[in-house]
Short mmCIF file of C-alpha atoms in Angstrom, two decimals:
data_model
loop_
_atom_site.label_atom_id
_atom_site.label_comp_id
_atom_site.label_asym_id
_atom_site.label_seq_id
_atom_site.Cartn_x
_atom_site.Cartn_y
_atom_site.Cartn_z
CA MET H 1 0.00 0.00 0.00
CA ASN H 2 1.54 3.30 -1.10
CA LYS H 3 1.68 6.57 0.79
CA VAL H 4 -1.17 8.16 -1.17
CA GLU H 5 -3.55 5.32 -0.29
CA VAL H 6 -2.59 5.47 3.41
CA THR H 7 -3.18 9.24 3.47
CA LYS H 8 -6.57 8.79 1.81
CA ILE H 9 -7.60 6.15 4.35
CA VAL H 10 -6.53 8.37 7.26
CA LYS H 11 -8.49 11.33 5.86
CA ASN H 12 -11.59 9.17 5.37
CA ASN H 13 -11.33 7.85 8.93
CA ASN H 14 -10.92 11.37 10.35
CA LYS H 15 -13.90 12.56 8.34
CA ARG H 16 -16.00 9.63 9.57
CA HIS H 17 -15.05 10.29 13.21
CA PHE H 18 -15.85 13.99 12.85
CA ALA H 19 -19.24 13.17 11.32
CA ASN H 20 -20.00 10.82 14.24
CA VAL H 21 -19.07 13.56 16.73
CA MET H 22 -21.32 16.06 14.95
CA LEU H 23 -24.19 13.56 14.82
CA TRP H 24 -24.03 12.85 18.54
CA SER H 25 -23.72 16.58 19.24
CA VAL H 26 -26.94 17.26 17.33
CA ILE H 27 -28.73 14.40 19.11
CA ALA H 28 -27.51 15.58 22.53
CA CYS H 29 -28.41 19.23 21.91
CA ALA H 30 -31.82 18.36 20.50
CA SER H 31 -32.52 16.06 23.43
CA LEU H 32 -31.62 18.76 25.97
CA LEU H 33 -33.78 21.36 24.20
CA PHE H 34 -36.89 19.28 23.58
CA ILE H 35 -36.96 16.78 26.43
CA PRO H 36 -39.84 17.50 28.88
CA GLN H 37 -39.00 19.77 31.80
CA HIS H 38 -39.94 17.25 34.49
CA ILE H 39 -37.47 14.71 33.07
CA LEU H 40 -34.73 17.33 33.07
CA GLN H 41 -35.49 18.06 36.72
CA LYS H 42 -35.24 14.39 37.60
CA LEU H 43 -31.88 14.25 35.81
CA ALA H 44 -30.75 17.44 37.55
CA LEU H 45 -30.21 19.09 34.18
CA ALA H 46 -32.99 21.67 34.24
CA GLU H 47 -30.84 24.49 35.61
CA PHE H 48 -27.95 23.65 33.28
CA VAL H 49 -30.21 23.72 30.22
CA SER H 50 -31.87 26.94 31.34
CA GLN H 51 -28.54 28.72 31.79
CA ASN H 52 -26.95 27.39 28.59
CA SER H 53 -29.92 27.03 26.25
CA HIS H 54 -28.47 29.51 23.73
CA PHE H 55 -25.19 27.57 23.52
CA ILE H 56 -27.08 24.28 23.20
CA GLY H 57 -29.25 25.76 20.44
CA LEU H 58 -26.19 27.12 18.66
CA GLY H 59 -24.51 23.71 18.87
CA MET H 60 -27.55 22.05 17.30
CA LEU H 61 -27.68 24.63 14.50
CA VAL H 62 -23.98 24.15 13.76
CA GLY H 63 -24.46 20.38 13.57
CA ILE H 64 -27.50 20.70 11.29
CA ALA H 65 -25.62 23.16 9.07
CA TYR H 66 -22.73 20.71 8.81
CA PHE H 67 -24.96 17.87 7.64
CA LEU H 68 -26.77 20.16 5.21
CA SER H 69 -23.41 21.19 3.75
CA GLN H 70 -22.41 17.54 3.41
CA MET H 71 -25.67 16.80 1.63
CA LEU H 72 -25.16 19.69 -0.78
CA SER H 73 -21.57 18.59 -1.36
CA PHE H 74 -22.76 15.05 -2.14
CA PHE H 75 -25.31 16.25 -4.70
CA ALA H 76 -22.74 18.60 -6.24
CA ASP H 77 -20.21 15.75 -6.57
CA GLU H 78 -22.86 13.49 -8.11
CA SER H 79 -23.85 16.20 -10.60
CA ILE H 80 -20.21 16.79 -11.58
CA ALA H 81 -19.64 13.04 -11.99
CA TYR H 82 -22.79 12.75 -14.14
CA LEU H 83 -21.78 15.66 -16.39
CA LYS H 84 -18.25 14.27 -16.70
CA GLU H 85 -19.61 10.83 -17.64
CA LYS H 86 -21.94 12.43 -20.17
CA LYS H 87 -19.03 14.36 -21.71
CA VAL H 88 -16.94 11.19 -21.96
CA THR H 89 -19.81 9.38 -23.67
CA GLU H 90 -20.28 12.24 -26.14
CA ASN H 91 -16.55 12.20 -26.95
CA ILE H 92 -16.64 8.47 -27.59
CA GLU H 93 -19.77 8.63 -29.75
CA SER H 94 -18.27 11.43 -31.83
CA LYS H 95 -14.90 9.72 -32.25
CA VAL H 96 -16.36 6.32 -33.14
CA GLN H 97 -18.04 7.91 -36.17
CA LEU H 98 -14.74 9.48 -37.31
CA LEU H 99 -12.18 6.71 -36.80
CA ASP H 100 -9.36 6.87 -39.32
CA PRO H 101 -7.85 3.65 -40.77
CA SER H 102 -4.90 3.57 -38.34
CA GLU H 103 -7.15 4.00 -35.29
CA ARG H 104 -9.59 1.37 -36.53
CA ALA H 105 -6.71 -1.04 -37.23
CA LEU H 106 -5.34 -0.47 -33.73
CA LEU H 107 -8.68 -1.26 -32.11
CA ARG H 108 -9.03 -4.38 -34.26
CA GLU H 109 -5.85 -5.72 -32.65
CA PHE H 110 -7.72 -6.32 -29.41
CA PHE H 111 -10.10 -8.59 -31.30
CA LEU H 112 -7.52 -10.21 -33.57
CA GLN H 113 -5.28 -11.06 -30.62
CA GLY H 114 -8.22 -11.95 -28.37
CA ALA H 115 -6.72 -9.76 -25.64
CA THR H 116 -8.26 -7.25 -23.24
CA ILE H 117 -4.88 -5.58 -22.63
CA LEU H 118 -2.25 -4.72 -25.24
CA THR H 119 1.19 -3.16 -24.99
CA LEU H 120 1.22 -0.16 -27.32
CA PRO H 121 3.67 2.66 -28.14
CA GLN H 122 2.79 5.79 -26.19
CA ASN H 123 4.03 8.16 -28.91
CA GLU H 124 1.92 6.62 -31.67
CA LEU H 125 -0.58 9.23 -32.92
CA ALA H 126 -3.46 6.74 -33.09
CA VAL H 127 -2.83 5.73 -29.47
CA LYS H 128 -2.75 9.36 -28.32
CA ASN H 129 -5.98 10.19 -30.18
CA LEU H 130 -7.85 7.21 -28.76
CA VAL H 131 -6.67 7.99 -25.22
CA ALA H 132 -7.64 11.66 -25.60
CA THR H 133 -11.16 10.68 -26.66
CA ASN H 134 -11.57 8.15 -23.80
CA ILE H 135 -11.69 5.08 -26.04
CA LEU H 136 -8.42 3.69 -24.67
CA GLU H 137 -7.24 3.71 -21.06
CA MET H 138 -3.58 3.48 -20.06
CA LEU H 139 -3.04 0.97 -17.27
CA GLY H 140 0.64 1.63 -16.64
CA ASN H 141 3.54 -0.83 -16.82
CA GLU H 142 5.55 1.68 -18.84
CA ARG H 143 8.73 0.53 -20.54
CA HIS H 144 11.33 2.30 -22.64
CA TYR H 145 13.01 0.70 -25.63
CA ALA H 146 15.93 2.23 -27.51
CA ILE H 147 14.41 1.38 -30.90
CA GLN H 148 10.64 1.64 -30.43
CA GLY H 149 10.40 4.26 -27.71
CA PRO H 150 8.18 4.20 -24.62
CA THR H 151 5.34 1.68 -24.40
CA ALA H 152 2.59 1.01 -21.89
CA GLU H 153 -0.35 -1.32 -21.37
CA TYR H 154 -3.75 -0.17 -22.63
CA LYS H 155 -7.30 -1.47 -22.64
CA ILE H 156 -10.53 -0.39 -24.29
CA SER H 157 -12.56 1.65 -21.80
CA MET H 158 -15.82 0.21 -20.49
CA GLN H 159 -17.82 3.10 -21.97
CA ALA H 160 -16.29 2.59 -25.43
CA ARG H 161 -16.99 -1.15 -25.57
CA HIS H 162 -20.69 -0.51 -26.16
CA TYR H 163 -19.89 1.32 -29.39
CA LEU H 164 -17.14 -0.85 -30.89
CA ASN H 165 -18.97 -3.56 -32.80
CA ARG H 166 -17.96 -5.51 -35.90
CA ASP H 167 -19.50 -2.96 -38.25
CA VAL H 168 -17.58 -0.06 -36.69
CA LEU H 169 -14.28 -1.97 -36.78
CA ARG H 170 -15.08 -3.48 -40.20
CA LEU H 171 -14.62 -7.01 -39.01
CA PRO H 172 -16.30 -9.81 -40.94
CA SER H 173 -19.39 -11.34 -39.39
CA GLY H 174 -18.68 -14.88 -38.26
CA GLU H 175 -15.51 -16.76 -39.15
CA PRO H 176 -13.38 -14.71 -41.60
CA SER H 177 -12.49 -16.24 -44.94
CA GLN H 178 -8.88 -16.63 -46.06
CA GLU H 179 -9.21 -13.53 -48.22
CA GLU H 180 -10.70 -11.50 -45.36
CA MET H 181 -8.00 -12.70 -42.98
CA THR H 182 -5.30 -11.71 -45.46
CA TYR H 183 -6.78 -8.22 -45.71
CA LEU H 184 -6.96 -7.86 -41.91
CA MET H 185 -3.34 -8.93 -41.55
CA LYS H 186 -2.16 -6.46 -44.19
CA ALA H 187 -4.14 -3.67 -42.50
CA ARG H 188 -2.56 -4.26 -39.09
CA PRO H 189 -0.68 -1.28 -37.59
CA GLN H 190 2.95 -1.13 -38.68
CA PHE H 191 4.17 -0.76 -35.11
CA ILE H 192 2.96 -4.24 -34.12
CA ASN H 193 5.99 -5.90 -35.73
CA GLY H 194 8.21 -3.18 -34.25
CA LEU H 195 6.99 -4.03 -30.77
CA VAL H 196 7.75 -7.68 -31.27
CA GLN H 197 11.28 -6.83 -32.38
CA ALA H 198 11.72 -4.43 -29.46
CA ARG H 199 10.70 -7.11 -26.97
CA LYS H 200 13.19 -9.50 -28.55
CA HIS H 201 15.99 -6.94 -28.20
CA ALA H 202 14.97 -6.27 -24.60
CA ALA H 203 15.04 -9.99 -23.83
#
């Protein structure tokens, strides 16, 4: 577990503890303000509540304001996440309709190789365009080769998978014929062979 994850866990725990404190403060203040007078007298709290009612009321208002702010923050975060997701979907829909041959060939590699993750060159224009439009996601595992340049592992994003069908990628329906397979092989990205050679040199 890295330092960032530990810091995030600590912050979440502190936030949870603070929320619990505020919740119990609201409950305690509300109880003192609205509990019947005869019960307060039995508990010997009547005089305390009478002398400090304004502080108790202020404490309850602060607690309520805190929870209202948290609720507003939650709805704001949800709205931002929704709008961001909508923007991503719009980017994908727009790009899928305008794929150039190199981008389409790159995406076909996932299907031709039957792989969910591929190692691709980071500096390849088609890779950059597909990442910028949220169709590809970089997973990491970056490597640097003297011949090919930097590579990393990529996958097709979950949102984009709904739009990448056989028609979009111009894949034959069913089992491809020998002629269709020959065409697909010739249309493969040129960097595929370069990556194979780079891995051999690295080994």
